[in-house]
Amino acid sequence: MASSIFVRPGGQADIVARGPGGTLMYHWATPGSAWRSTQVAGPGTTSVPSIFVRPDGEADVAVQGPDFSLTYYWATPGSSWRSTQIARAGSAYSAPSLVVRPGGQADIVVRGPDFSLMHYWATPGSAWHGTQIAGTGTAGYIPSIFVRPDGQADVAAQGPDSSLMHYRATPGSGWRSGQVTGPRTAYSSPSVAVRPGGQADVVVRGPGDTLMHYWATPGSPWRCAQIAGTGTTDSSSAPSLFVRPDGRADLVAIGPGTLVHYWATPGSGWHSAQVTAGGETFLAASIFVRPDGQADIAALGSGTALLYYWATPGSGWRGTRLQ
C-alpha cells in the first residue's frame, strides 16, 4: 500500500497528503518542534501520495496526477520541489506505491489501464522506464512494493475475482508470479513487507471485513492467520504494515468508527489497541516505526483532515491534527 509517512534517521517525520482542492501538501516536524507545511503542487494535481526519503535527505513523492497520469516530485534539503511526469494521461488508475533502493533507483508500482499492473523505475540521472508486470484484468486497488537488500522486488496486489497475488523480480530478470490466496479472499489493497530473514508478510482485508495476515519463507508455501474477526475492518479501507528489525510486525487498520493498532512478535499471537475511537471518520492510514520503538501513524480523515498519532514503548497513543 502507498505509505504517506516516512521518518528520517535523525527523527524528522515527513508526511504527504492530499489537501483542499486536490492540492499536494507536505508536512514535517523535527523532534520537539511544531509541525510545518508547504504546498508541493496546486489544485487538481494529486491522488493519495506515497513518500520515501533517501539517506542523503532527498524526499521523493509519487502521485496519480490529472487525467490518470503519474507524476513524481522530489526535493533535496534546502531546495524547492521539482517534478516530472512519469506516464502520460490514461496510464495510472490507482495511487502509486514507491520505494527507493540503497543504490538510488526509484521503483513505483501502480494499477495501469484495463486493470493491468505496471512497474516504473529510474536510476539517478536517467529517464523513467516502464514495464507491465501483469496484463489486462489482473490487478485491483493499490498495489504494494518492497525491495529486499539483495535487490529482489516483491509486489502484492489484489488479483482477479478478489484473489491475492504476489509478484517478484530479481535484478536483471523478468517478473514471476504466485497466488497467495484464491478468489473472494482479498477485499482491499494489500500491504507487503519482507523481514531480514527473507519472510514475506502481507496483510489485507478479508471476507466479512476480517483482517488477514499471510506469510511465506523462501521456498515454502503461503500460510495465513486471522488477525481480527468479522466486522472489525472498515469496508472502504486497507491496512498498513511495518516490520521491525527484530521481527515484530505492526499494522494499523481502520475499524468501524475507530483506528486500531495491531502487533505481534515472532511466535506470538496478535494483540490490539485502539489508537482513537469516535469523533472522526477515517479514509486511510499508514504506519512507520522508528529505531527507538516509537510508532507513528498518519491518518486521512473525512474531507481533507490529516491527523498524526504517536506512541512510545509502554505509553498510550497521542494525536494532533495537521490540516
PDB file of C-alpha atoms in Angstrom:
ATOM      1  CA  MET A   1       0.000   0.000   0.000  1.00  0.00           C
ATOM      2  CA  ALA A   2       1.169   3.542  -0.632  1.00  0.00           C
ATOM      3  CA  SER A   3       2.766   4.983   2.512  1.00  0.00           C
ATOM      4  CA  SER A   4       2.149   8.631   3.295  1.00  0.00           C
ATOM      5  CA  ILE A   5       4.610   8.811   6.225  1.00  0.00           C
ATOM      6  CA  PHE A   6       8.375   8.363   6.486  1.00  0.00           C
ATOM      7  CA  VAL A   7      10.651   9.064   9.465  1.00  0.00           C
ATOM      8  CA  ARG A   8      14.270  10.063   8.789  1.00  0.00           C
ATOM      9  CA  PRO A   9      17.201   8.617  10.797  1.00  0.00           C
ATOM     10  CA  GLY A  10      17.542  11.967  12.613  1.00  0.00           C
ATOM     11  CA  GLY A  11      13.922  11.744  13.793  1.00  0.00           C
ATOM     12  CA  GLN A  12      12.197  14.157  11.412  1.00  0.00           C
ATOM     13  CA  ALA A  13       8.769  12.872  10.406  1.00  0.00           C
ATOM     14  CA  ASP A  14       7.637  13.612   6.838  1.00  0.00           C
ATOM     15  CA  ILE A  15       4.017  13.271   5.746  1.00  0.00           C
ATOM     16  CA  VAL A  16       2.435  13.873   2.344  1.00  0.00           C
ATOM     17  CA  ALA A  17      -1.297  14.194   1.861  1.00  0.00           C
ATOM     18  CA  ARG A  18      -3.982  15.381  -0.477  1.00  0.00           C
ATOM     19  CA  GLY A  19      -5.029  18.863   0.587  1.00  0.00           C
ATOM     20  CA  PRO A  20      -8.007  21.096  -0.251  1.00  0.00           C
ATOM     21  CA  GLY A  21      -8.961  21.084  -3.912  1.00  0.00           C
ATOM     22  CA  GLY A  22      -6.699  18.150  -4.727  1.00  0.00           C
ATOM     23  CA  THR A  23      -3.522  20.001  -3.801  1.00  0.00           C
ATOM     24  CA  LEU A  24      -0.411  18.108  -2.728  1.00  0.00           C
ATOM     25  CA  MET A  25       0.738  19.038   0.781  1.00  0.00           C
ATOM     26  CA  TYR A  26       3.992  18.220   2.570  1.00  0.00           C
ATOM     27  CA  HIS A  27       4.193  18.314   6.372  1.00  0.00           C
ATOM     28  CA  TRP A  28       7.293  17.826   8.524  1.00  0.00           C
ATOM     29  CA  ALA A  29       8.391  18.062  12.152  1.00  0.00           C
ATOM     30  CA  THR A  30      11.696  17.511  13.923  1.00  0.00           C
ATOM     31  CA  PRO A  31      11.658  16.036  17.448  1.00  0.00           C
ATOM     32  CA  GLY A  32      10.373  18.577  19.952  1.00  0.00           C
ATOM     33  CA  SER A  33       9.294  21.087  17.300  1.00  0.00           C
ATOM     34  CA  ALA A  34       5.912  22.046  15.888  1.00  0.00           C
ATOM     35  CA  TRP A  35       4.688  20.756  12.545  1.00  0.00           C
ATOM     36  CA  ARG A  36       5.307  22.880   9.457  1.00  0.00           C
ATOM     37  CA  SER A  37       3.807  22.506   5.994  1.00  0.00           C
ATOM     38  CA  THR A  38       4.140  23.631   2.407  1.00  0.00           C
ATOM     39  CA  GLN A  39       2.169  23.138  -0.772  1.00  0.00           C
ATOM     40  CA  VAL A  40       4.050  20.982  -3.266  1.00  0.00           C
ATOM     41  CA  ALA A  41       1.530  21.272  -6.114  1.00  0.00           C
ATOM     42  CA  GLY A  42      -1.677  23.209  -6.703  1.00  0.00           C
ATOM     43  CA  PRO A  43      -5.342  22.225  -7.044  1.00  0.00           C
ATOM     44  CA  GLY A  44      -6.257  19.193  -9.104  1.00  0.00           C
ATOM     45  CA  THR A  45      -2.805  17.641  -9.043  1.00  0.00           C
ATOM     46  CA  THR A  46      -2.940  14.635  -6.742  1.00  0.00           C
ATOM     47  CA  SER A  47      -4.473  11.416  -5.502  1.00  0.00           C
ATOM     48  CA  VAL A  48      -3.277   9.684  -2.344  1.00  0.00           C
ATOM     49  CA  PRO A  49       0.533  10.189  -2.465  1.00  0.00           C
ATOM     50  CA  SER A  50       3.392   7.891  -1.469  1.00  0.00           C
ATOM     51  CA  ILE A  51       6.680   9.143   0.079  1.00  0.00           C
ATOM     52  CA  PHE A  52      10.186   7.776   0.571  1.00  0.00           C
ATOM     53  CA  VAL A  53      13.191   9.685   1.937  1.00  0.00           C
ATOM     54  CA  ARG A  54      16.687   8.765   0.697  1.00  0.00           C
ATOM     55  CA  PRO A  55      19.749   8.522   3.005  1.00  0.00           C
ATOM     56  CA  ASP A  56      21.052  11.827   1.594  1.00  0.00           C
ATOM     57  CA  GLY A  57      17.841  13.570   2.678  1.00  0.00           C
ATOM     58  CA  GLU A  58      16.101  13.858  -0.671  1.00  0.00           C
ATOM     59  CA  ALA A  59      12.350  13.362  -0.326  1.00  0.00           C
ATOM     60  CA  ASP A  60      10.629  11.530  -3.202  1.00  0.00           C
ATOM     61  CA  VAL A  61       6.877  11.532  -3.753  1.00  0.00           C
ATOM     62  CA  ALA A  62       4.780   9.681  -6.335  1.00  0.00           C
ATOM     63  CA  VAL A  63       1.149  10.555  -7.089  1.00  0.00           C
ATOM     64  CA  GLN A  64      -1.598   9.834  -9.541  1.00  0.00           C
ATOM     65  CA  GLY A  65      -1.876  13.143 -11.378  1.00  0.00           C
ATOM     66  CA  PRO A  66      -4.551  14.804 -13.543  1.00  0.00           C
ATOM     67  CA  ASP A  67      -6.347  12.634 -16.117  1.00  0.00           C
ATOM     68  CA  PHE A  68      -4.855   9.445 -14.655  1.00  0.00           C
ATOM     69  CA  SER A  69      -1.261  10.440 -15.296  1.00  0.00           C
ATOM     70  CA  LEU A  70       1.637   9.506 -12.992  1.00  0.00           C
ATOM     71  CA  THR A  71       3.819  12.266 -11.529  1.00  0.00           C
ATOM     72  CA  TYR A  72       6.999  12.227  -9.458  1.00  0.00           C
ATOM     73  CA  TYR A  73       8.101  15.038  -7.132  1.00  0.00           C
ATOM     74  CA  TRP A  74      11.414  15.405  -5.327  1.00  0.00           C
ATOM     75  CA  ALA A  75      13.215  17.923  -3.126  1.00  0.00           C
ATOM     76  CA  THR A  76      16.708  17.947  -1.649  1.00  0.00           C
ATOM     77  CA  PRO A  77      17.276  19.600   1.755  1.00  0.00           C
ATOM     78  CA  GLY A  78      17.039  23.381   1.415  1.00  0.00           C
ATOM     79  CA  SER A  79      15.746  23.289  -2.150  1.00  0.00           C
ATOM     80  CA  SER A  80      12.281  23.702  -3.637  1.00  0.00           C
ATOM     81  CA  TRP A  81      10.200  20.858  -5.023  1.00  0.00           C
ATOM     82  CA  ARG A  82      10.634  19.745  -8.623  1.00  0.00           C
ATOM     83  CA  SER A  83       8.503  17.391 -10.686  1.00  0.00           C
ATOM     84  CA  THR A  84       8.398  15.246 -13.782  1.00  0.00           C
ATOM     85  CA  GLN A  85       5.652  13.253 -15.468  1.00  0.00           C
ATOM     86  CA  ILE A  86       6.464   9.558 -15.438  1.00  0.00           C
ATOM     87  CA  ALA A  87       3.494   8.378 -17.503  1.00  0.00           C
ATOM     88  CA  ARG A  88       1.034  10.328 -19.604  1.00  0.00           C
ATOM     89  CA  ALA A  89      -2.732  10.689 -19.137  1.00  0.00           C
ATOM     90  CA  GLY A  90      -4.631   7.402 -19.130  1.00  0.00           C
ATOM     91  CA  SER A  91      -1.767   5.427 -17.584  1.00  0.00           C
ATOM     92  CA  ALA A  92      -2.318   5.299 -13.812  1.00  0.00           C
ATOM     93  CA  TYR A  93      -5.600   4.176 -12.267  1.00  0.00           C
ATOM     94  CA  SER A  94      -4.657   3.902  -8.600  1.00  0.00           C
ATOM     95  CA  ALA A  95      -2.491   5.645  -6.089  1.00  0.00           C
ATOM     96  CA  PRO A  96       1.123   4.509  -6.626  1.00  0.00           C
ATOM     97  CA  SER A  97       3.430   2.730  -4.194  1.00  0.00           C
ATOM     98  CA  LEU A  98       7.033   3.972  -4.071  1.00  0.00           C
ATOM     99  CA  VAL A  99      10.355   2.662  -2.761  1.00  0.00           C
ATOM    100  CA  VAL A 100      13.954   3.810  -3.307  1.00  0.00           C
ATOM    101  CA  ARG A 101      16.796   1.275  -3.316  1.00  0.00           C
ATOM    102  CA  PRO A 102      20.118   1.844  -1.491  1.00  0.00           C
ATOM    103  CA  GLY A 103      21.795   2.434  -4.875  1.00  0.00           C
ATOM    104  CA  GLY A 104      19.353   5.236  -5.674  1.00  0.00           C
ATOM    105  CA  GLN A 105      16.947   3.544  -8.082  1.00  0.00           C
ATOM    106  CA  ALA A 106      13.336   4.575  -7.502  1.00  0.00           C
ATOM    107  CA  ASP A 107      10.654   1.935  -8.101  1.00  0.00           C
ATOM    108  CA  ILE A 108       6.930   2.599  -8.444  1.00  0.00           C
ATOM    109  CA  VAL A 109       4.043   0.181  -8.924  1.00  0.00           C
ATOM    110  CA  VAL A 110       0.568   1.283  -9.928  1.00  0.00           C
ATOM    111  CA  ARG A 111      -2.594  -0.143 -11.466  1.00  0.00           C
ATOM    112  CA  GLY A 112      -2.488   0.594 -15.177  1.00  0.00           C
ATOM    113  CA  PRO A 113      -5.085   0.662 -17.971  1.00  0.00           C
ATOM    114  CA  ASP A 114      -7.688  -2.126 -18.009  1.00  0.00           C
ATOM    115  CA  PHE A 115      -6.658  -3.360 -14.555  1.00  0.00           C
ATOM    116  CA  SER A 116      -3.115  -4.197 -15.594  1.00  0.00           C
ATOM    117  CA  LEU A 117      -0.186  -3.924 -13.156  1.00  0.00           C
ATOM    118  CA  MET A 118       2.656  -1.564 -14.082  1.00  0.00           C
ATOM    119  CA  HIS A 119       6.204  -1.049 -12.795  1.00  0.00           C
ATOM    120  CA  TYR A 120       8.180   2.163 -13.394  1.00  0.00           C
ATOM    121  CA  TRP A 121      11.783   2.759 -12.372  1.00  0.00           C
ATOM    122  CA  ALA A 122      14.599   5.272 -12.796  1.00  0.00           C
ATOM    123  CA  THR A 123      18.235   5.369 -11.716  1.00  0.00           C
ATOM    124  CA  PRO A 124      19.765   8.728 -10.719  1.00  0.00           C
ATOM    125  CA  GLY A 125      20.296  10.943 -13.754  1.00  0.00           C
ATOM    126  CA  SER A 126      18.386   8.633 -16.124  1.00  0.00           C
ATOM    127  CA  ALA A 127      14.913   8.721 -17.650  1.00  0.00           C
ATOM    128  CA  TRP A 128      11.998   6.705 -16.323  1.00  0.00           C
ATOM    129  CA  HIS A 129      11.330   3.266 -17.779  1.00  0.00           C
ATOM    130  CA  GLY A 130       8.182   1.183 -17.536  1.00  0.00           C
ATOM    131  CA  THR A 131       7.142  -2.425 -17.915  1.00  0.00           C
ATOM    132  CA  GLN A 132       3.946  -4.384 -17.468  1.00  0.00           C
ATOM    133  CA  ILE A 133       4.089  -6.828 -14.575  1.00  0.00           C
ATOM    134  CA  ALA A 134       0.717  -8.405 -15.312  1.00  0.00           C
ATOM    135  CA  GLY A 135      -1.786  -7.930 -18.109  1.00  0.00           C
ATOM    136  CA  THR A 136      -5.429  -6.886 -18.504  1.00  0.00           C
ATOM    137  CA  GLY A 137      -7.783  -7.851 -15.708  1.00  0.00           C
ATOM    138  CA  THR A 138      -5.076  -8.850 -13.236  1.00  0.00           C
ATOM    139  CA  ALA A 139      -4.871  -6.012 -10.701  1.00  0.00           C
ATOM    140  CA  GLY A 140      -7.268  -4.141  -8.456  1.00  0.00           C
ATOM    141  CA  TYR A 141      -6.961  -1.414  -5.851  1.00  0.00           C
ATOM    142  CA  ILE A 142      -3.479  -0.085  -4.937  1.00  0.00           C
ATOM    143  CA  PRO A 143      -0.501  -2.468  -5.223  1.00  0.00           C
ATOM    144  CA  SER A 144       2.299  -2.506  -2.645  1.00  0.00           C
ATOM    145  CA  ILE A 145       6.067  -2.867  -3.220  1.00  0.00           C
ATOM    146  CA  PHE A 146       9.043  -3.791  -1.040  1.00  0.00           C
ATOM    147  CA  VAL A 147      12.667  -4.247  -2.165  1.00  0.00           C
ATOM    148  CA  ARG A 148      14.932  -6.683  -0.308  1.00  0.00           C
ATOM    149  CA  PRO A 149      18.603  -5.980   0.474  1.00  0.00           C
ATOM    150  CA  ASP A 150      19.651  -8.361  -2.339  1.00  0.00           C
ATOM    151  CA  GLY A 151      17.603  -6.333  -4.849  1.00  0.00           C
ATOM    152  CA  GLN A 152      14.580  -8.598  -5.257  1.00  0.00           C
ATOM    153  CA  ALA A 153      11.400  -6.591  -5.599  1.00  0.00           C
ATOM    154  CA  ASP A 154       8.235  -8.026  -4.028  1.00  0.00           C
ATOM    155  CA  VAL A 155       4.819  -6.737  -5.049  1.00  0.00           C
ATOM    156  CA  ALA A 156       1.458  -7.673  -3.558  1.00  0.00           C
ATOM    157  CA  ALA A 157      -1.739  -6.860  -5.443  1.00  0.00           C
ATOM    158  CA  GLN A 158      -5.380  -7.825  -5.420  1.00  0.00           C
ATOM    159  CA  GLY A 159      -5.838 -10.237  -8.327  1.00  0.00           C
ATOM    160  CA  PRO A 160      -8.762 -11.456 -10.451  1.00  0.00           C
ATOM    161  CA  ASP A 161     -12.012 -12.208  -8.635  1.00  0.00           C
ATOM    162  CA  SER A 162     -10.661 -10.713  -5.380  1.00  0.00           C
ATOM    163  CA  SER A 163      -7.742 -13.113  -5.098  1.00  0.00           C
ATOM    164  CA  LEU A 164      -4.355 -12.084  -3.684  1.00  0.00           C
ATOM    165  CA  MET A 165      -1.231 -12.191  -5.868  1.00  0.00           C
ATOM    166  CA  HIS A 166       2.493 -11.958  -5.134  1.00  0.00           C
ATOM    167  CA  TYR A 167       4.962 -10.870  -7.831  1.00  0.00           C
ATOM    168  CA  ARG A 168       8.749 -10.913  -7.566  1.00  0.00           C
ATOM    169  CA  ALA A 169      11.700  -9.962  -9.725  1.00  0.00           C
ATOM    170  CA  THR A 170      15.435 -10.195  -9.103  1.00  0.00           C
ATOM    171  CA  PRO A 171      17.767  -7.662 -10.767  1.00  0.00           C
ATOM    172  CA  GLY A 172      18.093  -8.396 -14.480  1.00  0.00           C
ATOM    173  CA  SER A 173      15.249 -10.947 -14.524  1.00  0.00           C
ATOM    174  CA  GLY A 174      11.607 -10.774 -15.526  1.00  0.00           C
ATOM    175  CA  TRP A 175       8.655 -10.783 -13.155  1.00  0.00           C
ATOM    176  CA  ARG A 176       7.315 -14.050 -11.765  1.00  0.00           C
ATOM    177  CA  SER A 177       4.012 -14.519 -10.003  1.00  0.00           C
ATOM    178  CA  GLY A 178       2.317 -16.726  -7.468  1.00  0.00           C
ATOM    179  CA  GLN A 179      -1.129 -16.807  -5.931  1.00  0.00           C
ATOM    180  CA  VAL A 180      -1.144 -16.117  -2.196  1.00  0.00           C
ATOM    181  CA  THR A 181      -4.815 -16.987  -1.768  1.00  0.00           C
ATOM    182  CA  GLY A 182      -7.715 -17.730  -4.093  1.00  0.00           C
ATOM    183  CA  PRO A 183     -10.864 -15.940  -5.278  1.00  0.00           C
ATOM    184  CA  ARG A 184     -13.078 -13.950  -2.909  1.00  0.00           C
ATOM    185  CA  THR A 185     -10.482 -13.672  -0.163  1.00  0.00           C
ATOM    186  CA  ALA A 186      -8.875 -10.231  -0.619  1.00  0.00           C
ATOM    187  CA  TYR A 187     -11.091  -7.148  -0.495  1.00  0.00           C
ATOM    188  CA  SER A 188      -8.667  -4.246  -0.142  1.00  0.00           C
ATOM    189  CA  SER A 189      -5.289  -3.014  -1.188  1.00  0.00           C
ATOM    190  CA  PRO A 190      -2.680  -5.269   0.441  1.00  0.00           C
ATOM    191  CA  SER A 191       0.434  -4.124   2.287  1.00  0.00           C
ATOM    192  CA  VAL A 192       3.688  -6.107   1.944  1.00  0.00           C
ATOM    193  CA  ALA A 193       6.939  -6.171   3.943  1.00  0.00           C
ATOM    194  CA  VAL A 194       9.889  -8.561   3.951  1.00  0.00           C
ATOM    195  CA  ARG A 195      11.797  -9.439   7.122  1.00  0.00           C
ATOM    196  CA  PRO A 196      15.616  -9.582   7.306  1.00  0.00           C
ATOM    197  CA  GLY A 197      15.431 -13.401   7.220  1.00  0.00           C
ATOM    198  CA  GLY A 198      13.507 -13.358   3.941  1.00  0.00           C
ATOM    199  CA  GLN A 199       9.966 -13.999   5.157  1.00  0.00           C
ATOM    200  CA  ALA A 200       7.400 -12.049   3.161  1.00  0.00           C
ATOM    201  CA  ASP A 201       4.366 -10.745   5.057  1.00  0.00           C
ATOM    202  CA  VAL A 202       1.134  -9.467   3.514  1.00  0.00           C
ATOM    203  CA  VAL A 203      -1.895  -8.030   5.288  1.00  0.00           C
ATOM    204  CA  VAL A 204      -5.257  -7.411   3.633  1.00  0.00           C
ATOM    205  CA  ARG A 205      -8.950  -7.003   4.440  1.00  0.00           C
ATOM    206  CA  GLY A 206     -10.573 -10.413   4.093  1.00  0.00           C
ATOM    207  CA  PRO A 207     -14.137 -11.753   3.688  1.00  0.00           C
ATOM    208  CA  GLY A 208     -16.716 -10.267   6.015  1.00  0.00           C
ATOM    209  CA  ASP A 209     -14.446  -7.297   6.830  1.00  0.00           C
ATOM    210  CA  THR A 210     -11.981  -9.503   8.658  1.00  0.00           C
ATOM    211  CA  LEU A 211      -8.276  -8.658   8.827  1.00  0.00           C
ATOM    212  CA  MET A 212      -5.940 -11.320   7.422  1.00  0.00           C
ATOM    213  CA  HIS A 213      -2.187 -11.977   7.592  1.00  0.00           C
ATOM    214  CA  TYR A 214      -0.343 -14.125   5.021  1.00  0.00           C
ATOM    215  CA  TRP A 215       3.327 -15.055   5.174  1.00  0.00           C
ATOM    216  CA  ALA A 216       5.841 -17.255   3.391  1.00  0.00           C
ATOM    217  CA  THR A 217       9.503 -18.063   3.954  1.00  0.00           C
ATOM    218  CA  PRO A 218      11.726 -18.619   0.894  1.00  0.00           C
ATOM    219  CA  GLY A 219      10.846 -21.902  -0.821  1.00  0.00           C
ATOM    220  CA  SER A 220       7.762 -22.539   1.332  1.00  0.00           C
ATOM    221  CA  PRO A 221       4.029 -22.127   0.578  1.00  0.00           C
ATOM    222  CA  TRP A 222       1.971 -19.266   1.911  1.00  0.00           C
ATOM    223  CA  ARG A 223       0.314 -19.620   5.296  1.00  0.00           C
ATOM    224  CA  CYS A 224      -2.361 -17.454   6.878  1.00  0.00           C
ATOM    225  CA  ALA A 225      -3.863 -16.326  10.158  1.00  0.00           C
ATOM    226  CA  GLN A 226      -6.847 -14.174  11.010  1.00  0.00           C
ATOM    227  CA  ILE A 227      -5.755 -11.052  12.895  1.00  0.00           C
ATOM    228  CA  ALA A 228      -9.256  -9.766  13.644  1.00  0.00           C
ATOM    229  CA  GLY A 229     -12.695 -11.231  13.069  1.00  0.00           C
ATOM    230  CA  THR A 230     -15.835 -10.362  11.132  1.00  0.00           C
ATOM    231  CA  GLY A 231     -16.819  -6.697  11.057  1.00  0.00           C
ATOM    232  CA  THR A 232     -13.578  -5.392  12.556  1.00  0.00           C
ATOM    233  CA  THR A 233     -12.158  -3.672   9.463  1.00  0.00           C
ATOM    234  CA  ASP A 234     -13.876  -0.835   7.625  1.00  0.00           C
ATOM    235  CA  SER A 235     -15.170  -1.947   4.232  1.00  0.00           C
ATOM    236  CA  SER A 236     -13.669   1.032   2.377  1.00  0.00           C
ATOM    237  CA  SER A 237     -10.171   0.917   3.912  1.00  0.00           C
ATOM    238  CA  ALA A 238      -6.910  -1.006   3.694  1.00  0.00           C
ATOM    239  CA  PRO A 239      -4.371  -1.956   6.395  1.00  0.00           C
ATOM    240  CA  SER A 240      -0.761  -0.712   6.518  1.00  0.00           C
ATOM    241  CA  LEU A 241       2.122  -2.928   7.693  1.00  0.00           C
ATOM    242  CA  PHE A 242       5.609  -2.259   9.102  1.00  0.00           C
ATOM    243  CA  VAL A 243       8.032  -4.983  10.256  1.00  0.00           C
ATOM    244  CA  ARG A 244      10.759  -4.029  12.757  1.00  0.00           C
ATOM    245  CA  PRO A 245      14.337  -5.379  12.507  1.00  0.00           C
ATOM    246  CA  ASP A 246      13.671  -7.702  15.484  1.00  0.00           C
ATOM    247  CA  GLY A 247      10.740  -9.283  13.613  1.00  0.00           C
ATOM    248  CA  ARG A 248       7.842  -7.623  15.392  1.00  0.00           C
ATOM    249  CA  ALA A 249       5.041  -6.725  12.972  1.00  0.00           C
ATOM    250  CA  ASP A 250       2.997  -3.555  13.499  1.00  0.00           C
ATOM    251  CA  LEU A 251      -0.039  -2.608  11.489  1.00  0.00           C
ATOM    252  CA  VAL A 252      -2.760  -0.022  11.529  1.00  0.00           C
ATOM    253  CA  ALA A 253      -6.289  -0.648  10.276  1.00  0.00           C
ATOM    254  CA  ILE A 254      -9.494   1.337  10.263  1.00  0.00           C
ATOM    255  CA  GLY A 255     -12.380  -0.199  12.126  1.00  0.00           C
ATOM    256  CA  PRO A 256     -15.982   0.951  12.400  1.00  0.00           C
ATOM    257  CA  GLY A 257     -15.588   4.453  13.831  1.00  0.00           C
ATOM    258  CA  THR A 258     -12.101   3.763  15.157  1.00  0.00           C
ATOM    259  CA  LEU A 259      -8.421   3.430  14.322  1.00  0.00           C
ATOM    260  CA  VAL A 260      -6.721   0.254  15.612  1.00  0.00           C
ATOM    261  CA  HIS A 261      -3.084  -0.722  16.095  1.00  0.00           C
ATOM    262  CA  TYR A 262      -2.216  -4.438  15.915  1.00  0.00           C
ATOM    263  CA  TRP A 263       1.150  -6.010  16.707  1.00  0.00           C
ATOM    264  CA  ALA A 264       2.728  -9.443  17.005  1.00  0.00           C
ATOM    265  CA  THR A 265       6.206 -10.626  17.954  1.00  0.00           C
ATOM    266  CA  PRO A 266       7.624 -13.764  16.276  1.00  0.00           C
ATOM    267  CA  GLY A 267       5.928 -16.887  17.597  1.00  0.00           C
ATOM    268  CA  SER A 268       3.177 -14.978  19.418  1.00  0.00           C
ATOM    269  CA  GLY A 269      -0.405 -14.116  18.612  1.00  0.00           C
ATOM    270  CA  TRP A 270      -1.711 -10.722  17.570  1.00  0.00           C
ATOM    271  CA  HIS A 271      -2.549  -8.018  20.108  1.00  0.00           C
ATOM    272  CA  SER A 272      -4.531  -4.843  19.524  1.00  0.00           C
ATOM    273  CA  ALA A 273      -5.170  -1.413  20.982  1.00  0.00           C
ATOM    274  CA  GLN A 274      -7.412   1.431  19.925  1.00  0.00           C
ATOM    275  CA  VAL A 275      -5.495   4.436  18.661  1.00  0.00           C
ATOM    276  CA  THR A 276      -8.623   6.554  18.803  1.00  0.00           C
ATOM    277  CA  ALA A 277     -12.346   5.957  18.915  1.00  0.00           C
ATOM    278  CA  GLY A 278     -15.221   8.180  17.931  1.00  0.00           C
ATOM    279  CA  GLY A 279     -15.363  11.711  16.586  1.00  0.00           C
ATOM    280  CA  GLU A 280     -13.666  11.074  13.247  1.00  0.00           C
ATOM    281  CA  THR A 281     -14.288   9.139  10.040  1.00  0.00           C
ATOM    282  CA  PHE A 282     -11.061   7.714   8.642  1.00  0.00           C
ATOM    283  CA  LEU A 283     -10.402   7.075   4.970  1.00  0.00           C
ATOM    284  CA  ALA A 284      -6.793   5.841   5.025  1.00  0.00           C
ATOM    285  CA  ALA A 285      -3.894   5.352   7.438  1.00  0.00           C
ATOM    286  CA  SER A 286      -0.238   4.337   7.246  1.00  0.00           C
ATOM    287  CA  ILE A 287       2.329   3.399   9.897  1.00  0.00           C
ATOM    288  CA  PHE A 288       6.081   3.801  10.417  1.00  0.00           C
ATOM    289  CA  VAL A 289       8.129   2.571  13.406  1.00  0.00           C
ATOM    290  CA  ARG A 290      11.320   4.388  14.490  1.00  0.00           C
ATOM    291  CA  PRO A 291      14.507   2.604  15.639  1.00  0.00           C
ATOM    292  CA  ASP A 292      13.744   3.631  19.258  1.00  0.00           C
ATOM    293  CA  GLY A 293      10.369   1.870  19.054  1.00  0.00           C
ATOM    294  CA  GLN A 294       8.086   4.875  18.664  1.00  0.00           C
ATOM    295  CA  ALA A 295       5.251   4.120  16.270  1.00  0.00           C
ATOM    296  CA  ASP A 296       3.949   6.941  14.062  1.00  0.00           C
ATOM    297  CA  ILE A 297       0.641   6.914  12.186  1.00  0.00           C
ATOM    298  CA  ALA A 298      -0.600   9.338   9.547  1.00  0.00           C
ATOM    299  CA  ALA A 299      -4.353   9.123   9.010  1.00  0.00           C
ATOM    300  CA  LEU A 300      -6.593  10.835   6.472  1.00  0.00           C
ATOM    301  CA  GLY A 301      -9.929  11.770   7.949  1.00  0.00           C
ATOM    302  CA  SER A 302     -13.125  12.966   6.326  1.00  0.00           C
ATOM    303  CA  GLY A 303     -12.736  15.828   3.891  1.00  0.00           C
ATOM    304  CA  THR A 304      -9.086  16.859   3.952  1.00  0.00           C
ATOM    305  CA  ALA A 305      -8.454  16.278   7.656  1.00  0.00           C
ATOM    306  CA  LEU A 306      -4.953  14.943   8.324  1.00  0.00           C
ATOM    307  CA  LEU A 307      -4.175  13.502  11.736  1.00  0.00           C
ATOM    308  CA  TYR A 308      -0.924  12.305  13.269  1.00  0.00           C
ATOM    309  CA  TYR A 309      -0.705   9.814  16.134  1.00  0.00           C
ATOM    310  CA  TRP A 310       2.330   8.530  18.013  1.00  0.00           C
ATOM    311  CA  ALA A 311       3.107   6.153  20.861  1.00  0.00           C
ATOM    312  CA  THR A 312       6.413   5.406  22.591  1.00  0.00           C
ATOM    313  CA  PRO A 313       7.001   1.921  24.066  1.00  0.00           C
ATOM    314  CA  GLY A 314       4.866   1.442  27.154  1.00  0.00           C
ATOM    315  CA  SER A 315       2.823   4.611  26.599  1.00  0.00           C
ATOM    316  CA  GLY A 316      -0.621   5.259  25.189  1.00  0.00           C
ATOM    317  CA  TRP A 317      -1.394   6.878  21.878  1.00  0.00           C
ATOM    318  CA  ARG A 318      -1.436  10.649  21.483  1.00  0.00           C
ATOM    319  CA  GLY A 319      -2.578  12.645  18.491  1.00  0.00           C
ATOM    320  CA  THR A 320      -2.737  16.012  16.779  1.00  0.00           C
ATOM    321  CA  ARG A 321      -4.458  17.453  13.704  1.00  0.00           C
ATOM    322  CA  LEU A 322      -2.198  18.758  10.934  1.00  0.00           C
ATOM    323  CA  GLN A 323      -4.775  20.048   8.440  1.00  0.00           C
TER     324      GLN A 323
END
